[in-house]
Tab-separated table of C-alpha atoms in Angstrom:
chain	number	residue	atom	x	y	z
A	1	UNK	CA	74.374	164.021	76.571
A	2	UNK	CA	77.999	164.340	77.554
A	3	UNK	CA	80.619	164.349	74.775
A	4	UNK	CA	81.405	160.644	74.311
A	5	UNK	CA	84.706	161.396	72.655
A	6	UNK	CA	86.264	163.389	75.473
A	7	UNK	CA	87.876	160.388	77.216
A	8	UNK	CA	89.299	159.308	73.867
A	9	UNK	CA	90.653	162.791	73.184
A	10	UNK	CA	92.565	163.109	76.390
A	11	UNK	CA	92.121	163.048	80.191
A	12	UNK	CA	93.330	165.285	82.970
A	13	UNK	CA	96.842	163.968	83.389
A	14	UNK	CA	99.722	164.129	80.845
A	15	UNK	CA	100.219	160.914	78.841
A	16	UNK	CA	103.937	160.745	78.045
A	17	UNK	CA	104.452	157.265	76.600
A	18	UNK	CA	106.051	158.966	73.599
A	19	UNK	CA	108.183	162.020	73.836
A	20	UNK	CA	107.352	163.351	70.362
A	21	UNK	CA	103.523	162.942	70.630
A	22	UNK	CA	101.093	165.081	72.583
A	23	UNK	CA	97.881	163.269	73.460
A	24	UNK	CA	96.294	165.434	76.183
A	25	UNK	CA	95.754	169.112	76.894
A	26	UNK	CA	97.744	168.797	80.101
A	27	UNK	CA	100.768	167.458	78.098
A	28	UNK	CA	100.338	170.274	75.634
A	29	UNK	CA	100.496	172.793	78.412
A	30	UNK	CA	103.774	171.399	79.514
A	31	UNK	CA	105.218	172.060	76.034
A	32	UNK	CA	103.565	175.475	75.758
A	33	UNK	CA	105.295	176.601	78.835
A	34	UNK	CA	108.617	175.950	76.913
A	35	UNK	CA	107.182	178.010	74.033
A	36	UNK	CA	107.865	175.439	71.412
A	37	UNK	CA	106.030	172.538	69.721
A	38	UNK	CA	108.673	172.226	67.010
A	39	UNK	CA	108.899	168.766	65.459
A	40	UNK	CA	106.140	167.294	67.678
A	41	UNK	CA	102.794	165.671	66.830
A	42	UNK	CA	99.652	166.966	68.440
A	43	UNK	CA	96.989	164.285	68.257
A	44	UNK	CA	93.248	164.668	68.358
A	45	UNK	CA	92.919	167.532	70.846
A	46	UNK	CA	89.973	169.948	71.233
A	47	UNK	CA	91.878	173.221	70.826
A	48	UNK	CA	88.705	174.991	70.056
A	49	UNK	CA	87.700	174.732	73.807
A	50	UNK	CA	89.616	177.299	75.920
A	51	UNK	CA	91.929	177.898	72.922
A	52	UNK	CA	95.597	178.059	73.774
A	53	UNK	CA	97.567	181.065	72.496
A	54	UNK	CA	99.752	179.621	69.795
A	55	UNK	CA	100.768	182.906	68.141
A	56	UNK	CA	104.302	183.091	69.586
A	57	UNK	CA	104.871	179.348	69.866
A	58	UNK	CA	107.481	177.740	67.590
A	59	UNK	CA	105.507	175.358	65.379
A	60	UNK	CA	108.109	174.545	62.727
A	61	UNK	CA	107.447	170.993	61.468
A	62	UNK	CA	104.726	170.413	64.072
A	63	UNK	CA	101.949	168.100	63.021
A	64	UNK	CA	98.435	168.832	64.198
A	65	UNK	CA	96.496	165.627	63.320
A	66	UNK	CA	92.711	165.478	63.847
A	67	UNK	CA	92.631	168.536	66.181
A	68	UNK	CA	89.779	170.941	66.384
A	69	UNK	CA	91.196	174.485	66.064
A	70	UNK	CA	89.575	177.750	67.084
A	71	UNK	CA	89.007	178.866	63.467
A	72	UNK	CA	90.386	178.858	59.956
A	73	UNK	CA	92.557	181.871	60.704
A	74	UNK	CA	94.408	179.821	63.364
A	75	UNK	CA	94.875	176.970	60.879
A	76	UNK	CA	96.222	179.340	58.292
A	77	UNK	CA	98.592	180.976	60.741
A	78	UNK	CA	100.042	177.583	61.776
A	79	UNK	CA	100.617	176.492	58.215
A	80	UNK	CA	102.245	179.813	57.321
A	81	UNK	CA	104.685	179.349	60.226
A	82	UNK	CA	105.727	175.792	59.214
A	83	UNK	CA	103.198	173.488	60.789
A	84	UNK	CA	101.432	170.664	59.030
A	85	UNK	CA	97.625	170.414	59.664
A	86	UNK	CA	95.548	167.299	59.056
A	87	UNK	CA	92.130	168.579	60.047
A	88	UNK	CA	89.358	166.389	61.501
A	89	UNK	CA	86.658	165.271	59.174
A	90	UNK	CA	83.597	167.048	60.486
A	91	UNK	CA	80.184	165.582	60.564
A	92	UNK	CA	81.342	162.148	61.792
A	93	UNK	CA	80.474	160.717	65.234
A	94	UNK	CA	84.033	159.382	65.729
A	95	UNK	CA	87.413	161.123	66.162
A	96	UNK	CA	89.551	161.378	63.052
A	97	UNK	CA	92.642	160.509	65.067
A	98	UNK	CA	91.989	159.182	68.537
A	99	UNK	CA	95.057	159.582	70.811
A	100	UNK	CA	94.108	156.845	73.304
A	101	UNK	CA	92.316	153.547	73.097
A	102	UNK	CA	88.658	153.386	73.882
A	103	UNK	CA	87.279	152.244	77.270
A	104	UNK	CA	83.941	150.591	77.984
A	105	UNK	CA	82.758	153.947	79.387
A	106	UNK	CA	83.486	155.544	75.974
A	107	UNK	CA	81.583	152.932	73.953
A	108	UNK	CA	78.555	152.836	76.272
A	109	UNK	CA	78.358	156.652	76.633
A	110	UNK	CA	74.696	157.692	76.168
A	111	UNK	CA	73.171	154.404	77.140
A	112	UNK	CA	71.795	155.741	80.499
A	113	UNK	CA	69.996	158.597	78.734
A	114	UNK	CA	68.998	157.050	75.340
A	115	UNK	CA	69.370	153.281	75.628
A	116	UNK	CA	71.319	151.065	73.249
A	117	UNK	CA	70.180	152.959	70.095
A	118	UNK	CA	71.615	156.236	71.550
A	119	UNK	CA	75.002	155.085	72.789
A	120	UNK	CA	78.249	156.107	71.192
A	121	UNK	CA	79.178	152.690	69.810
A	122	UNK	CA	75.782	152.294	68.127
A	123	UNK	CA	75.935	155.774	66.635
A	124	UNK	CA	79.337	155.014	65.036
A	125	UNK	CA	78.011	151.670	63.689
A	126	UNK	CA	74.881	153.373	62.193
A	127	UNK	CA	77.209	155.932	60.506
A	128	UNK	CA	79.419	153.197	59.264
A	129	UNK	CA	76.451	151.324	57.597
A	130	UNK	CA	74.950	154.493	56.153
A	131	UNK	CA	78.217	155.364	54.501
A	132	UNK	CA	78.783	152.085	52.633
A	133	UNK	CA	79.856	149.635	55.354
A	134	UNK	CA	82.859	147.716	54.117
A	135	UNK	CA	82.908	149.720	50.862
A	136	UNK	CA	82.801	153.445	51.876
A	137	UNK	CA	83.185	156.361	49.531
A	138	UNK	CA	86.574	157.971	49.342
A	139	UNK	CA	85.973	160.710	51.972
A	140	UNK	CA	84.647	158.186	54.468
A	141	UNK	CA	87.410	155.724	53.634
A	142	UNK	CA	90.133	158.411	54.366
A	143	UNK	CA	88.479	159.382	57.681
A	144	UNK	CA	88.241	155.653	58.710
A	145	UNK	CA	91.866	155.024	57.788
A	146	UNK	CA	93.028	158.050	59.854
A	147	UNK	CA	90.936	156.798	62.760
A	148	UNK	CA	92.404	153.287	62.523
A	149	UNK	CA	95.959	154.707	62.266
A	150	UNK	CA	95.242	156.574	65.472
A	151	UNK	CA	94.148	153.286	67.093
A	152	UNK	CA	97.301	151.533	65.828
A	153	UNK	CA	99.408	154.214	67.427
A	154	UNK	CA	97.482	154.186	70.671
A	155	UNK	CA	97.700	150.409	70.834
A	156	UNK	CA	101.470	150.523	70.590
A	157	UNK	CA	101.640	153.075	73.514
A	158	UNK	CA	99.240	151.014	75.650
A	159	UNK	CA	101.384	147.801	75.059
A	160	UNK	CA	104.485	149.744	76.018
A	161	UNK	CA	102.786	150.797	79.212
A	162	UNK	CA	102.013	147.047	79.969
A	163	UNK	CA	105.541	146.001	79.126
A	164	UNK	CA	107.045	148.603	81.465
A	165	UNK	CA	105.205	147.009	84.367
A	166	UNK	CA	104.846	143.329	83.399
A	167	UNK	CA	107.621	142.752	80.836
A	168	UNK	CA	107.400	141.625	77.241
A	169	UNK	CA	106.196	138.031	77.845
A	170	UNK	CA	103.704	136.822	75.306
A	171	UNK	CA	100.102	137.824	75.591
A	172	UNK	CA	97.305	135.091	75.507
A	173	UNK	CA	94.855	135.187	72.664
A	174	UNK	CA	91.302	133.835	73.291
A	175	UNK	CA	89.347	132.700	70.251
A	176	UNK	CA	85.977	131.042	70.012
A	177	UNK	CA	82.404	131.262	69.049
A	178	UNK	CA	80.643	134.665	69.177
A	179	UNK	CA	77.287	132.850	69.777
A	180	UNK	CA	78.340	131.006	73.116
A	181	UNK	CA	75.469	131.805	75.419
A	182	UNK	CA	76.059	133.714	78.620
A	183	UNK	CA	75.977	131.183	81.425
A	184	UNK	CA	76.834	128.203	79.149
A	185	UNK	CA	79.575	125.788	80.022
A	186	UNK	CA	82.037	127.106	77.431
A	187	UNK	CA	81.355	130.688	78.603
A	188	UNK	CA	81.920	129.840	82.312
A	189	UNK	CA	85.075	127.747	81.467
A	190	UNK	CA	86.761	130.518	79.478
A	191	UNK	CA	85.961	133.145	82.128
A	192	UNK	CA	87.359	130.980	84.849
A	193	UNK	CA	90.478	130.402	82.880
A	194	UNK	CA	91.132	134.007	82.033
A	195	UNK	CA	90.535	135.105	85.587
A	196	UNK	CA	93.373	132.823	86.656
A	197	UNK	CA	95.629	133.961	83.713
A	198	UNK	CA	95.034	137.659	84.440
A	199	UNK	CA	95.654	137.138	88.137
A	200	UNK	CA	99.042	135.682	87.086
A	201	UNK	CA	99.716	138.937	85.126
A	202	UNK	CA	99.140	137.488	81.700
A	203	UNK	CA	97.679	139.916	79.156
A	204	UNK	CA	94.373	138.588	77.708
A	205	UNK	CA	93.689	139.587	74.071
A	206	UNK	CA	90.376	139.080	72.386
A	207	UNK	CA	88.410	140.167	69.332
A	208	UNK	CA	86.143	142.195	71.602
A	209	UNK	CA	82.892	140.626	70.524
A	210	UNK	CA	80.303	138.597	72.505
A	211	UNK	CA	80.346	134.857	73.380
A	212	UNK	CA	83.761	133.413	74.152
A	213	UNK	CA	85.481	136.794	73.681
A	214	UNK	CA	83.252	138.490	76.170
A	215	UNK	CA	83.743	135.670	78.669
A	216	UNK	CA	87.474	136.075	78.324
A	217	UNK	CA	87.398	139.807	79.020
A	218	UNK	CA	84.918	139.277	81.808
A	219	UNK	CA	87.195	136.745	83.497
A	220	UNK	CA	90.141	139.088	83.263
A	221	UNK	CA	87.994	142.000	84.686
A	222	UNK	CA	87.619	139.779	87.803
A	223	UNK	CA	91.413	139.138	88.215
A	224	UNK	CA	91.291	140.681	91.703
A	225	UNK	CA	87.977	139.157	92.761
A	226	UNK	CA	87.322	135.593	93.845
A	227	UNK	CA	85.743	132.835	91.765
A	228	UNK	CA	82.407	133.172	93.591
A	229	UNK	CA	82.147	136.820	92.547
A	230	UNK	CA	82.771	135.838	88.955
A	231	UNK	CA	80.045	133.210	89.180
A	232	UNK	CA	77.609	135.719	90.534
A	233	UNK	CA	78.375	138.068	87.674
A	234	UNK	CA	77.801	135.385	85.060
A	235	UNK	CA	74.487	134.512	86.701
A	236	UNK	CA	73.516	138.199	86.469
A	237	UNK	CA	74.521	138.345	82.798
A	238	UNK	CA	72.634	135.160	81.976
A	239	UNK	CA	69.303	137.103	81.966
A	240	UNK	CA	70.412	138.107	78.413
A	241	UNK	CA	71.898	134.817	77.143
A	242	UNK	CA	72.014	135.534	73.422
A	243	UNK	CA	74.489	137.783	71.641
A	244	UNK	CA	71.706	139.844	69.949
A	245	UNK	CA	70.073	140.728	73.311
A	246	UNK	CA	71.457	144.223	72.932
A	247	UNK	CA	69.380	146.272	75.435
A	248	UNK	CA	69.209	143.781	78.301
A	249	UNK	CA	72.821	142.749	77.922
A	250	UNK	CA	74.175	146.271	78.033
A	251	UNK	CA	72.045	147.054	81.075
A	252	UNK	CA	73.225	143.827	82.770
A	253	UNK	CA	76.916	144.480	81.887
A	254	UNK	CA	76.816	147.986	83.309
A	255	UNK	CA	75.121	146.713	86.479
A	256	UNK	CA	77.818	144.026	86.934
A	257	UNK	CA	80.504	146.668	86.577
A	258	UNK	CA	78.676	148.882	89.099
A	259	UNK	CA	78.313	146.020	91.559
A	260	UNK	CA	82.060	145.142	91.238
A	261	UNK	CA	83.847	148.477	90.684
A	262	UNK	CA	87.507	148.743	90.058
A	263	UNK	CA	89.748	151.402	91.659
A	264	UNK	CA	91.327	154.087	89.553
A	265	UNK	CA	93.913	152.334	87.373
A	266	UNK	CA	96.615	153.366	84.937
A	267	UNK	CA	96.844	151.871	81.448
A	268	UNK	CA	98.732	148.744	82.647
A	269	UNK	CA	96.208	148.246	85.434
A	270	UNK	CA	93.261	148.506	83.090
A	271	UNK	CA	94.882	145.964	80.768
A	272	UNK	CA	95.308	143.527	83.627
A	273	UNK	CA	91.718	144.004	84.753
A	274	UNK	CA	89.806	143.182	81.615
A	275	UNK	CA	92.539	142.632	79.112
A	276	UNK	CA	92.737	144.088	75.606
A	277	UNK	CA	89.908	143.832	73.058
A	278	UNK	CA	90.286	144.578	69.355
A	279	UNK	CA	86.714	144.582	67.874
A	280	UNK	CA	85.522	145.999	64.607
A	281	UNK	CA	82.510	148.068	63.467
A	282	UNK	CA	82.169	145.580	60.566
A	283	UNK	CA	80.468	143.442	63.132
A	284	UNK	CA	78.872	146.336	64.908
A	285	UNK	CA	75.448	144.611	64.919
A	286	UNK	CA	76.890	142.658	67.888
A	287	UNK	CA	76.776	144.559	71.198
A	288	UNK	CA	79.949	146.037	72.508
A	289	UNK	CA	81.905	143.926	74.963
A	290	UNK	CA	81.952	146.100	78.076
A	291	UNK	CA	84.533	144.263	80.180
A	292	UNK	CA	87.874	144.814	78.400
A	293	UNK	CA	90.217	147.210	80.140
A	294	UNK	CA	91.280	148.856	76.877
A	295	UNK	CA	89.579	148.615	73.547
A	296	UNK	CA	91.115	149.219	70.181
A	297	UNK	CA	87.981	149.334	67.950
A	298	UNK	CA	88.751	149.393	64.217
A	299	UNK	CA	86.781	149.919	61.065
A	300	UNK	CA	89.088	147.543	59.219
A	301	UNK	CA	88.463	143.901	60.159
A	302	UNK	CA	91.554	142.671	58.375
A	303	UNK	CA	93.849	144.938	60.434
A	304	UNK	CA	92.375	143.989	63.765
A	305	UNK	CA	92.467	140.202	62.970
A	306	UNK	CA	96.109	140.325	62.112
A	307	UNK	CA	96.832	142.441	65.119
A	308	UNK	CA	95.215	139.941	67.487
A	309	UNK	CA	97.240	137.033	66.133
A	310	UNK	CA	100.471	139.043	65.954
A	311	UNK	CA	100.108	139.862	69.672
A	312	UNK	CA	99.070	136.447	70.875
A	313	UNK	CA	102.523	134.912	70.891
A	314	UNK	CA	102.297	133.553	74.412
A	315	UNK	CA	99.681	131.054	73.418
A	316	UNK	CA	96.184	130.910	72.044
A	317	UNK	CA	93.042	129.364	73.610
A	318	UNK	CA	90.581	128.045	71.065
A	319	UNK	CA	87.231	127.529	72.837
A	320	UNK	CA	84.415	125.880	70.945
A	321	UNK	CA	83.545	127.726	67.746
A	322	UNK	CA	82.811	127.087	64.100
A	323	UNK	CA	83.810	128.700	60.754
A	324	UNK	CA	85.263	131.941	62.138
A	325	UNK	CA	87.219	130.077	64.764
A	326	UNK	CA	88.594	127.544	62.247
A	327	UNK	CA	89.671	130.441	60.039
A	328	UNK	CA	91.574	131.965	62.955
A	329	UNK	CA	93.243	128.600	63.834
A	330	UNK	CA	94.820	128.371	60.445
A	331	UNK	CA	95.636	132.095	60.255
A	332	UNK	CA	97.549	131.580	63.493
A	333	UNK	CA	99.125	128.356	62.186
A	334	UNK	CA	100.603	130.249	59.209
A	335	UNK	CA	102.352	132.670	61.603
A	336	UNK	CA	103.611	129.767	63.691
A	337	UNK	CA	104.630	127.623	60.711
A	338	UNK	CA	106.874	130.413	59.351
A	339	UNK	CA	107.724	131.970	62.748
A	340	UNK	CA	106.525	135.250	61.273
A	341	UNK	CA	106.320	137.083	64.618
A	342	UNK	CA	108.844	134.884	66.454
A	343	UNK	CA	108.324	131.836	68.669
A	344	UNK	CA	104.725	130.718	69.386
A	345	UNK	CA	103.054	129.591	72.623
A	346	UNK	CA	100.734	126.660	73.010
A	347	UNK	CA	97.555	126.075	71.011
A	348	UNK	CA	95.125	125.129	73.700
A	349	UNK	CA	91.873	123.585	72.327
A	350	UNK	CA	89.381	123.881	75.159
A	351	UNK	CA	86.577	121.338	74.914
A	352	UNK	CA	87.518	117.719	73.975
A	353	UNK	CA	84.059	116.824	72.775
A	354	UNK	CA	83.769	119.825	70.432
A	355	UNK	CA	87.245	119.406	68.918
A	356	UNK	CA	86.707	115.661	68.389
A	357	UNK	CA	83.580	116.521	66.306
A	358	UNK	CA	85.503	119.244	64.491
A	359	UNK	CA	88.973	117.614	64.184
A	360	UNK	CA	91.038	120.513	62.925
A	361	UNK	CA	93.869	119.434	65.177
A	362	UNK	CA	94.250	116.280	63.052
A	363	UNK	CA	95.312	118.550	60.164
A	364	UNK	CA	97.115	121.089	62.282
A	365	UNK	CA	99.448	118.519	63.831
A	366	UNK	CA	101.063	117.237	60.560
A	367	UNK	CA	101.199	120.846	59.262
A	368	UNK	CA	103.144	122.208	62.310
A	369	UNK	CA	105.399	119.039	62.274
A	370	UNK	CA	106.695	120.207	58.906
A	371	UNK	CA	107.567	123.786	59.897
A	372	UNK	CA	110.947	124.929	58.498
A	373	UNK	CA	111.752	125.987	62.101
A	374	UNK	CA	111.367	122.451	63.376
A	375	UNK	CA	108.565	120.183	64.574
A	376	UNK	CA	106.094	122.377	66.412
A	377	UNK	CA	103.264	119.854	66.714
A	378	UNK	CA	103.888	119.583	70.441
A	379	UNK	CA	102.373	123.016	70.879
A	380	UNK	CA	98.895	121.434	70.465
A	381	UNK	CA	96.976	120.710	73.669
A	382	UNK	CA	93.375	119.433	73.660
A	383	UNK	CA	91.775	119.434	77.092
A	384	UNK	CA	88.857	120.021	79.408
A	385	UNK	CA	91.140	120.797	82.335
A	386	UNK	CA	91.776	124.346	83.381
A	387	UNK	CA	94.869	123.197	85.290
A	388	UNK	CA	96.263	121.548	82.132
A	389	UNK	CA	95.461	124.692	80.069
A	390	UNK	CA	97.211	126.883	82.704
A	391	UNK	CA	100.284	124.591	82.668
A	392	UNK	CA	100.512	124.659	78.837
A	393	UNK	CA	100.171	128.435	78.744
A	394	UNK	CA	102.736	128.906	81.546
A	395	UNK	CA	105.581	127.178	79.693
């Protein structure tokens, strides 16, 4: 099978979002032509393939993080000449320090040849479970932390790419039940809303799982398609309605993408068509969401949960959900109450019947009314209307 890490470890074109970091071989070649890498960070590159000649290159205070080098003698030479080398942890199916965010193609690599059990995302989850899950041994913990630090770094660069095109207006977070069936009313409603939001150049941010999260990324994927095309896609996905329908869902998702292909897009374009997903291998038993434009998949669930809420300052949509969604509501409320990350957008509760049976807004209102930054209870909107939700999220 093809190397599933190659897209993560760098494509064909230089990626120059940060002047002091080198994320691709093409970008490295630009610096090698100047005969110096002094003070730069080289991230996650396969320098054991067509090895570059580094013998005469200035490597003082250069950091090589998670790079595969041609041999121990190369590593020794670099260190002796003033470089710092953090080697990859061999024997793991994931990169020690990914330079770029994942794509659906990365996570699904291997599915065509080996099915769900043989795709990259599943292989990493199996490794995660086999090495202690949420309580790994020290070697695995260090490798996972380095991986997640790489994702943090790549996430910042991707968001900078988005801001350069669309500005720094707040992203829209989408929360809700992971078990919402494909084709159900909540699934269709969320997908329809996010298609409209993405078409209006709002960045959609989800937890990258199935259910409501998948619907949100799916809707954003169809930002440049009409509503009928989105409906056809949902019908196609409905053959695998439940979130544990791993094999049929993955096949259906890939067929939807093939039937509605996107043109070649830069990072900002991918974020508009699919949004951003921040999933975790802690919940790797759930199939990978294959509609997000960029995917920051973490081992640490705590880091990714905080990142989602920190980013979603332009408003949050809470579609029907239960314990996990309620937890997220009050995690978000804490940030809004204290203005931890600046002003907050609307809290849109989508589904009047559900939220009347689970009346968290009755507690949320008095809480936000007592914020030290002034009464913020007017942020709460409970509705079944997509137009009303769009209006609240556009303020």
